[in-house]
Short mmCIF file of C-alpha atoms and ligand atoms in Angstrom, two decimals:
data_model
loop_
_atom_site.label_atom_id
_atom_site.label_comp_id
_atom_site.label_asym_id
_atom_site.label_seq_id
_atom_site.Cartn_x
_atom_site.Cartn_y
_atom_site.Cartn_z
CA UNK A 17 -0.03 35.90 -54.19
CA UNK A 18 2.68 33.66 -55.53
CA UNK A 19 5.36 36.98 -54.41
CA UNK A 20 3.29 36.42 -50.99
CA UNK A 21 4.14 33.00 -50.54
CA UNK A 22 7.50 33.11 -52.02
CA UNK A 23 8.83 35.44 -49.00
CA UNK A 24 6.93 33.38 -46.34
CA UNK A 25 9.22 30.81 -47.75
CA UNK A 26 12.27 32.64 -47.47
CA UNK A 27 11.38 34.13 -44.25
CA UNK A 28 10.29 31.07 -42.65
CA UNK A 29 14.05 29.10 -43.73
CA UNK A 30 16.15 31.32 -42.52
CA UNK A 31 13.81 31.86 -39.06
CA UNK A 32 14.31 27.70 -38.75
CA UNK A 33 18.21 28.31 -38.87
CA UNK A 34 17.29 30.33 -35.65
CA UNK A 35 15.65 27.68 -33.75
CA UNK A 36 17.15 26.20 -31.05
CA UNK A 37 14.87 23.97 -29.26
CA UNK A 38 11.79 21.99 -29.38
CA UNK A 39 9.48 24.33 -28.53
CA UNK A 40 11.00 26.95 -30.68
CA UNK A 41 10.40 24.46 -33.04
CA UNK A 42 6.72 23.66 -32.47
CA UNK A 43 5.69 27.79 -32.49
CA UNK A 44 7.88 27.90 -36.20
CA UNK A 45 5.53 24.59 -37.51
CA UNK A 46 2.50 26.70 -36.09
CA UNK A 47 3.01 29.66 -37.66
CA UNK A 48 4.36 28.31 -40.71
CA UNK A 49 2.42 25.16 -41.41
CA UNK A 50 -0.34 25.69 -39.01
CA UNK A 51 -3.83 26.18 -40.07
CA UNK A 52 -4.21 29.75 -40.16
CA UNK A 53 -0.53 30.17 -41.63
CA UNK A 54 -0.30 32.26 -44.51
CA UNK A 55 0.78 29.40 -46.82
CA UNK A 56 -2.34 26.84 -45.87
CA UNK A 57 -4.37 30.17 -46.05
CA UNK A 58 -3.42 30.66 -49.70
CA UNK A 59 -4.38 26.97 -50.19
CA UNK A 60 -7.92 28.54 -49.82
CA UNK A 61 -7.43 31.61 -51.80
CA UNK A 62 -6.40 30.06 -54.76
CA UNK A 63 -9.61 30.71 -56.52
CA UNK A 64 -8.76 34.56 -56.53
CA UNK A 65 -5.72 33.45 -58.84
CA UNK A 66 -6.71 34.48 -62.80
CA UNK A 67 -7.92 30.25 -63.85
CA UNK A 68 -4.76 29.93 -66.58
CA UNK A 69 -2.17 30.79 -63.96
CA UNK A 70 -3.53 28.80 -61.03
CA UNK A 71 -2.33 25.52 -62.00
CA UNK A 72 1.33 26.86 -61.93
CA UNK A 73 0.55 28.94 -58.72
CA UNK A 74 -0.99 25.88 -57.02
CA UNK A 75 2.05 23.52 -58.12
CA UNK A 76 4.43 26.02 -56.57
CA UNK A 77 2.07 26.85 -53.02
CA UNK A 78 2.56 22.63 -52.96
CA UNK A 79 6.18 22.38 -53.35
CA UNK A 80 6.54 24.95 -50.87
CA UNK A 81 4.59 23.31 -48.49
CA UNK A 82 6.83 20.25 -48.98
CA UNK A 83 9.78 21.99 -49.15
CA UNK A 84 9.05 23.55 -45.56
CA UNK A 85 7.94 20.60 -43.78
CA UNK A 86 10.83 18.85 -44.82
CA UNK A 87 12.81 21.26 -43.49
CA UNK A 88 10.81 20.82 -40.37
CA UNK A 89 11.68 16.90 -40.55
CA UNK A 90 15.08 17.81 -40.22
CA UNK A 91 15.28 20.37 -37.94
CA UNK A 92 13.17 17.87 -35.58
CA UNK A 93 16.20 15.30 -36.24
CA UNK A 94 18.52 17.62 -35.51
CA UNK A 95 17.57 18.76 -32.41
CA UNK A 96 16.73 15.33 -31.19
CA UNK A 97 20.57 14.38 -32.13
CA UNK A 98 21.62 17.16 -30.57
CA UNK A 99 19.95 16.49 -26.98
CA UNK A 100 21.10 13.04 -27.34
CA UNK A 101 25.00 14.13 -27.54
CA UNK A 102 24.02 16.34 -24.94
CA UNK A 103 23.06 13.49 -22.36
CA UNK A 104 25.69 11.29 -23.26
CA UNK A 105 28.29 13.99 -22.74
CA UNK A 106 26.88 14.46 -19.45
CA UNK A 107 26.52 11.04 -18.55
CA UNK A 108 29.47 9.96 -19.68
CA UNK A 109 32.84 11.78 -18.26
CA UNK A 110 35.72 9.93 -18.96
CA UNK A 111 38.14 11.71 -16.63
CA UNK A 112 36.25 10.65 -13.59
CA UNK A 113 37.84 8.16 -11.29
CA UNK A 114 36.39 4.59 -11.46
CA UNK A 115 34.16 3.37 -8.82
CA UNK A 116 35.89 0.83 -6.59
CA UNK A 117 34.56 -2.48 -7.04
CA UNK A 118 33.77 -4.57 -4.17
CA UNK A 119 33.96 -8.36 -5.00
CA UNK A 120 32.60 -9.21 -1.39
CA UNK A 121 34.55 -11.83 0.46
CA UNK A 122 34.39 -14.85 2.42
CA UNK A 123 32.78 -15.07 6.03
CA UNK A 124 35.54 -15.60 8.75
CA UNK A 125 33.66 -19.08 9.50
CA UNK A 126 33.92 -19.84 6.31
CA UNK A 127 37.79 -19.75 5.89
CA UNK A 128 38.01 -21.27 8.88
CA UNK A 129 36.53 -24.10 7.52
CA UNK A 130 38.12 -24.06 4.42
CA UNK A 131 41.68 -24.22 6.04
CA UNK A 132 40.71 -26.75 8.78
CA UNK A 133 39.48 -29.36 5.67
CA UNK A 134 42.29 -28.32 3.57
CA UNK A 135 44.76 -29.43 6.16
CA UNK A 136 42.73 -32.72 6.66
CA UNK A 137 42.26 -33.35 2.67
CA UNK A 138 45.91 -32.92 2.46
CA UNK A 139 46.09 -36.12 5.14
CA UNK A 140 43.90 -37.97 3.18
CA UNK A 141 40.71 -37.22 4.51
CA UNK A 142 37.40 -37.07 2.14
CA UNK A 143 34.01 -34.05 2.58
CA UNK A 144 30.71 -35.77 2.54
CA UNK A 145 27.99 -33.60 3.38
CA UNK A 146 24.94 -34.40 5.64
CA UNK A 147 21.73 -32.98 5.77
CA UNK A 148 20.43 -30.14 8.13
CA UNK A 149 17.48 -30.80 9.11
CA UNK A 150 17.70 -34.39 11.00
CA UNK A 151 15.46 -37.20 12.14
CA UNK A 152 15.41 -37.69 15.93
CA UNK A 153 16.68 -40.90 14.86
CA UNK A 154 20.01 -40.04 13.47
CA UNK A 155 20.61 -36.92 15.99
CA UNK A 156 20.33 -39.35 18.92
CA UNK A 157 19.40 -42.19 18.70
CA UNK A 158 21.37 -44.15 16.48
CA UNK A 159 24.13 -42.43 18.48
CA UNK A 160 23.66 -43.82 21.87
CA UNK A 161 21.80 -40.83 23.42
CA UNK A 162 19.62 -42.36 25.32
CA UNK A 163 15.40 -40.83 25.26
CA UNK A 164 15.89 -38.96 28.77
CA UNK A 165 19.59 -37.55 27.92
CA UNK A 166 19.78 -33.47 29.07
CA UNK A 167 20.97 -33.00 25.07
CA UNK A 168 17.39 -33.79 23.83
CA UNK A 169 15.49 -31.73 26.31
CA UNK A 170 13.32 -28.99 24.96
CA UNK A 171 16.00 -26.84 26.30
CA UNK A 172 18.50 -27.51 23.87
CA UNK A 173 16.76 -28.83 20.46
CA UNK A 174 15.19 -27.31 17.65
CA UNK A 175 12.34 -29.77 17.19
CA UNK A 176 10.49 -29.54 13.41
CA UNK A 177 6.61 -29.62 13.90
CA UNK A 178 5.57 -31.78 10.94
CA UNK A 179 2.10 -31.94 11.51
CA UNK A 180 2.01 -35.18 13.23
CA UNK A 181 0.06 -36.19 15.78
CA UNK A 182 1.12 -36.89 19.86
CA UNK A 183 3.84 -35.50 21.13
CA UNK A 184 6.79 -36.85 20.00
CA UNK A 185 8.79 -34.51 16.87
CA UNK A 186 11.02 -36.99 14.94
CA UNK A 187 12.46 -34.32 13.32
CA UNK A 188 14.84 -31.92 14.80
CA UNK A 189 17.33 -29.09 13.35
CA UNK A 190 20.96 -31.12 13.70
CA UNK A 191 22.17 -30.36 17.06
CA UNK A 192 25.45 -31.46 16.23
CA UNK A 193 27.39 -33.07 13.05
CA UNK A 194 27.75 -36.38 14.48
CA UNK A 195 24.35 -37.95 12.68
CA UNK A 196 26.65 -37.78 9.69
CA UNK A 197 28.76 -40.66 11.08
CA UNK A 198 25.81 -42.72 10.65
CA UNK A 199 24.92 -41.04 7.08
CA UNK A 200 28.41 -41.89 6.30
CA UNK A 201 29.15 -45.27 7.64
CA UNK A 202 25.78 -46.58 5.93
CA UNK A 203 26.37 -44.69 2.57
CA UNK A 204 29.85 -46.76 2.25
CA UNK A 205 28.94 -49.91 3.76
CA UNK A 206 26.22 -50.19 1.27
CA UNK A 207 28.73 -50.16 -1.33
CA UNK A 208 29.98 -53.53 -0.31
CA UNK A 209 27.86 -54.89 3.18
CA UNK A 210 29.76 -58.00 3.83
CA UNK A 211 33.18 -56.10 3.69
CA UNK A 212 32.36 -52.38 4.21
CA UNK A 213 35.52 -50.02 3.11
CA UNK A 214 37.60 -47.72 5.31
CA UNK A 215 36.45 -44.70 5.94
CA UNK A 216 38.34 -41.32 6.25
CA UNK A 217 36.26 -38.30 6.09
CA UNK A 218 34.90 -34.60 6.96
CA UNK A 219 31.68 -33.18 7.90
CA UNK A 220 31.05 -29.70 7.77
CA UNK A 221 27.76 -27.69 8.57
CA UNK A 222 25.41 -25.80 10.15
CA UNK A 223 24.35 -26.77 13.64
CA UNK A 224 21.04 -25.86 16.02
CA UNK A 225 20.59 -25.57 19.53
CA UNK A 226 17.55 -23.68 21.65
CA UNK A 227 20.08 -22.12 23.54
CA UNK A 228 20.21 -18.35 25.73
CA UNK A 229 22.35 -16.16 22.87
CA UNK A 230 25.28 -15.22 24.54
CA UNK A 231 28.61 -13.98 23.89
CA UNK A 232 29.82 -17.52 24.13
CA UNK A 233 26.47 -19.44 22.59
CA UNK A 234 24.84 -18.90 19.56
CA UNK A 235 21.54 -20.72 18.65
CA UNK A 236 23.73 -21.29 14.88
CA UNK A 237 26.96 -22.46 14.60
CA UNK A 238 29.26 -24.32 12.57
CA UNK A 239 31.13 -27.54 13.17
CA UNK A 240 33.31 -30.32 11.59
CA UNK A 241 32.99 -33.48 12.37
CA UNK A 242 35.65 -36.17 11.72
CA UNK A 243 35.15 -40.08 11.03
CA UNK A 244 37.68 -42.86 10.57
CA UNK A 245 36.65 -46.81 10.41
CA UNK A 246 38.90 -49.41 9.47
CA UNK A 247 40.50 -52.05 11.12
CA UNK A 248 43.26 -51.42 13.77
CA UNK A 249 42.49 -48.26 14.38
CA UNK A 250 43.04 -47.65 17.73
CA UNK A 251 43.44 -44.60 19.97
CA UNK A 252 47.01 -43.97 19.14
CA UNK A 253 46.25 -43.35 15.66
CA UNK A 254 43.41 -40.65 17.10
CA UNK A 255 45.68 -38.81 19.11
CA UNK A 256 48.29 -38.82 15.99
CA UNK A 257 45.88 -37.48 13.66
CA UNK A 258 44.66 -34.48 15.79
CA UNK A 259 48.24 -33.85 17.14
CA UNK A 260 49.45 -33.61 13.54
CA UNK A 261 46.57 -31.60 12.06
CA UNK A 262 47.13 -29.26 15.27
CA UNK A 263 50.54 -28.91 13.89
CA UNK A 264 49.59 -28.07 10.50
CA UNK A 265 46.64 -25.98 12.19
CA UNK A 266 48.47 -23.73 14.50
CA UNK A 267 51.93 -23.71 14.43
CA UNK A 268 54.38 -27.01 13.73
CA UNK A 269 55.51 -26.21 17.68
CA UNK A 270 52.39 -26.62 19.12
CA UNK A 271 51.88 -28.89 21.91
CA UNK A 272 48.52 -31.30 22.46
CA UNK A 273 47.10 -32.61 25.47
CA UNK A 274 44.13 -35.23 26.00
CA UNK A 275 41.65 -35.03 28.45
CA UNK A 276 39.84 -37.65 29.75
CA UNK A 277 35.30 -36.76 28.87
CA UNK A 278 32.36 -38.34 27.83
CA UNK A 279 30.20 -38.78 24.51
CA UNK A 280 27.47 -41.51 24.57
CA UNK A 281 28.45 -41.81 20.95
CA UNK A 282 32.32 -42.66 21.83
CA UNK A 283 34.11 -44.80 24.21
CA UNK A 284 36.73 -43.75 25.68
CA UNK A 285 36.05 -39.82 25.11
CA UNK A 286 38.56 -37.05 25.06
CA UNK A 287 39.16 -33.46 24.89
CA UNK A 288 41.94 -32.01 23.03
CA UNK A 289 43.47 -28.97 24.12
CA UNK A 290 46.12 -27.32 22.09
CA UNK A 291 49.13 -24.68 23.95
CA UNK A 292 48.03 -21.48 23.60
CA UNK A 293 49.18 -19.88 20.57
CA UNK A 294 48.85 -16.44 21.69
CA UNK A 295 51.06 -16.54 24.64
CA UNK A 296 52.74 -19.88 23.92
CA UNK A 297 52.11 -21.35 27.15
CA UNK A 298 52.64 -18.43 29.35
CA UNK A 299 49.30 -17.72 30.63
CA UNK A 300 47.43 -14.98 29.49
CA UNK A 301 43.67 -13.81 29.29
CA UNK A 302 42.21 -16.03 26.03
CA UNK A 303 43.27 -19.36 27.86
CA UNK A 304 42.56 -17.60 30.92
CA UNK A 305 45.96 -17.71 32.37
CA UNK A 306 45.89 -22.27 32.22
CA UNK A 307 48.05 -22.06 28.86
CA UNK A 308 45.90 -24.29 27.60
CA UNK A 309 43.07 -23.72 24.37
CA UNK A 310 40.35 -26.52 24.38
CA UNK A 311 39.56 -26.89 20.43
CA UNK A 312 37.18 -30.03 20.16
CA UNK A 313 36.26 -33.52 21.78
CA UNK A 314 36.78 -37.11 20.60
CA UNK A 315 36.90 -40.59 21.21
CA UNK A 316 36.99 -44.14 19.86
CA UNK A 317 33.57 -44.69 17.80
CA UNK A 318 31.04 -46.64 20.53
CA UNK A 319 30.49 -49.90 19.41
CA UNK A 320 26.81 -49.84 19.19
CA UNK A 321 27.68 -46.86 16.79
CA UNK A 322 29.97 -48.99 14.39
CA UNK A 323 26.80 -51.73 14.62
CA UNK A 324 23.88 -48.68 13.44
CA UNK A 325 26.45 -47.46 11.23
CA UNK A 326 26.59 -51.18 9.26
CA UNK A 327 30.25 -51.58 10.53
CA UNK A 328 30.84 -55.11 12.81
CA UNK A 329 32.67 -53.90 15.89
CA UNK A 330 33.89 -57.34 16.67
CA UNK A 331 36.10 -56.29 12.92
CA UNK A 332 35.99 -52.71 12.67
CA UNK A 333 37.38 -50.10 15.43
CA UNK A 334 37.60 -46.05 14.23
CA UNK A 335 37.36 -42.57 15.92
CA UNK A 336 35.56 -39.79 15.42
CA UNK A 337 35.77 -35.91 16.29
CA UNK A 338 33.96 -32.66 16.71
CA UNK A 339 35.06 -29.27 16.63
CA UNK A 340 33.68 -25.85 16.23
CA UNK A 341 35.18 -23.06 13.82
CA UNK A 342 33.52 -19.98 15.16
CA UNK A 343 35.05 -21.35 18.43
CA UNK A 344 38.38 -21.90 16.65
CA UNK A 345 38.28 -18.33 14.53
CA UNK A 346 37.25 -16.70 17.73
CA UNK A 347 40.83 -17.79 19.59
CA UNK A 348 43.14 -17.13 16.40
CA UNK A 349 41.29 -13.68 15.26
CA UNK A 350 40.95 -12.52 19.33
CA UNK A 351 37.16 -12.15 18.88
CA UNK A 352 35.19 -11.43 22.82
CA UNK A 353 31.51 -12.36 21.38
CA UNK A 354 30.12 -15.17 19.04
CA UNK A 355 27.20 -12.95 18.27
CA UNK A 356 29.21 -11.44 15.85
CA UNK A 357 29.58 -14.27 13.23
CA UNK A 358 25.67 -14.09 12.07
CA UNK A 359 24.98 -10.48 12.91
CA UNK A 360 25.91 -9.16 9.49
CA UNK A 361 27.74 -6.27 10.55
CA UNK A 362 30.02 -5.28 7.46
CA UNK A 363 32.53 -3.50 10.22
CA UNK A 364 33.13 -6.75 11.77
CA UNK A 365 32.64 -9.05 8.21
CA UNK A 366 34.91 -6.42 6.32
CA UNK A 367 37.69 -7.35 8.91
CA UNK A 368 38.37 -10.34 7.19
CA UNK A 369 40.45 -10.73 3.10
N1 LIG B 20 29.15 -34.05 18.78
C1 LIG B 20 29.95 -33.59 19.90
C2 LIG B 20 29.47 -32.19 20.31
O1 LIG B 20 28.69 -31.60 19.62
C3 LIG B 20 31.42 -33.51 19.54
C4 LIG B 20 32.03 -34.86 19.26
C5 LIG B 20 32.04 -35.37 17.98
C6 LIG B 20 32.59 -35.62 20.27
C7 LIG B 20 32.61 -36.61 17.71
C8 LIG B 20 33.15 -36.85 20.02
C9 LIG B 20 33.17 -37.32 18.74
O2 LIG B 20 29.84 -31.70 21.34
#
């Protein structure tokens, strides 16, 4: 029996060198440690042994048995090892190009506004940044739109249903930036109320208006607002500061002109048009042959602005101005529809460094 055993051994170590895969590996462990295997057989038939040998034949049939499934053990490890290198090699191939990487990259509005308020930070000018979503209050009231003004109409306002009763909404989406005037003249007269500071500063945001999308409207848009309060300022200083950031804006050649309009919120109101850039003048089919690009509209600060504001008007003059980037990055990127900007079409997004 022991001679028995003693080949199964041999045999079943050098049929293990032959095995090559799990399940090559499983029929060797059942044939050769299984149940019915030869060696777990003779486990069984020991009692056949003569009594005074079978302690030595069972101590052998045992180390055997150990002997094999630790050869088992590490055939198992093996093989694992193996199909591990095996993956990796596949998974990993260093000769294969790299895959590009694509950082993403700033929305066209966005740089817009990043170069229009790095112009006016370089001219001394401040960001302070005003809230979305509006009170009634701030959007028109405090500025001197009066309750029945076409602005407020259902038409053109994003009114916030807060649950309240009757039919009035005091809260609206921003229509424009100019409720930040009053966000900002309060914020720094409360710093000092008897003698409230200067002010020079920006507003960018998000605007809101329940408008027909067209290729010129949008119901979202962008605008920055400008504020400046102090005493002595006076319309000269308005028409300086826009001319110059034009300048800086467009071209140092660039010419200005001032148009005479109205804002309840400023008094006297103006439009500023800058000289085409695109045909310098000439006429051609962006300023629609007048040579002329209208880029935003501004006035003196009303007085009864200055007063909700916290600023005395009989001491404090200052003006103020809106303008619109998409508007702006449409005429300097040649762009026909304003649907574009929030559409998230990569093609068009992609367009821009
Ligand atoms: N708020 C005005 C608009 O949305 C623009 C403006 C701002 C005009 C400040 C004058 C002064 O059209």
């Amino acid at each position: 029996m022991l001679q028995q055993v003693e080949r199964v051994r041999e045999e079943a170590l050098a049929e293990l060198k032959q095995v090559r895969d799990t399940a090559g590996l499983e029929a060797w462990r059942v044939r050769y440690l299984g149940r019915k295997s030869t060696l777990m057989q003779a486990f069984s038939r020991i009692k056949e042994v003569p009594s005074e040998e079978r302690p030595a034949v069972g101590r052998r049939i045992n180390e055997i048995r150990d002997e094999l499934t630790q050869a088992y053990e590490a055939k198992r490890e093996a093989l694992q090892r193996e199909a591990l290198q095996q993956e990796l090699a596949k998974r990993l191939d260093v000769t294969l190009p790299g895959r590009p990487f694509s950082p993403g990259r700033v929305h066209p509005s966005t740089r817009t506004i990043r170069r229009i308020l790095q112009i006016f930070s370089e001219m001394g000018f401040q960001v302070f940044r005003s809230r979305e979503v509006e009170l009634d209050e701030y959007n028109f009231q405090l500025l001197n739109i009066p309750p029945h003004h076409p602005a407020r109409d259902m038409q053109d306002t994003f009114y916030v249903d807060t649950g309240s009763e009757g039919d009035t909404y005091p809260v609206v989406l921003r229509t424009h930036t100019s409720p930040g005037q009053i966000h900002a003249m309060r914020f720094y007269a409360s710093l000092n109320p008897d003698n409230p500071p200067p002010i020079r500063v920006v507003l960018p945001g998000m605007c809101f208006r329940y408008e027909q999308i067209t290729a010129r409207s949008e119901i979202q848009f962008t605008q920055i607002e400008g504020l400046v309060v102090g005493r002595h300022v006076r319309f000269s200083d308005l028409k300086g500061t826009l001319s110059d950031w034009a300048r800086r804006m467009f071209g140092p050649r660039v010419r200005t002109r001032f148009r005479a309009s109205h804002f309840p919120f400023t008094e006297p109101s103006a439009e500023m048009d800058v000289e085409c850039f695109l045909c310098g003048g000439e006429g051609c089919s962006v300023c629609k042959y007048t040579g002329w690009l209208e880029i935003l509209g501004c006035g003196m600060v009303h007085p009864t602005v200055l007063r909700n504001g916290g600023y005395d008007p009989e001491k404090y003059t200052g003006f103020a101005f809106g303008m619109g980037p998409e508007r702006i990055t449409m005429l300097l990127h040649h762009i026909q529809d304003i649907r574009y900007f929030w559409a998230n079409d990569l093609r068009f997004l992609q367009q821009f460094e």
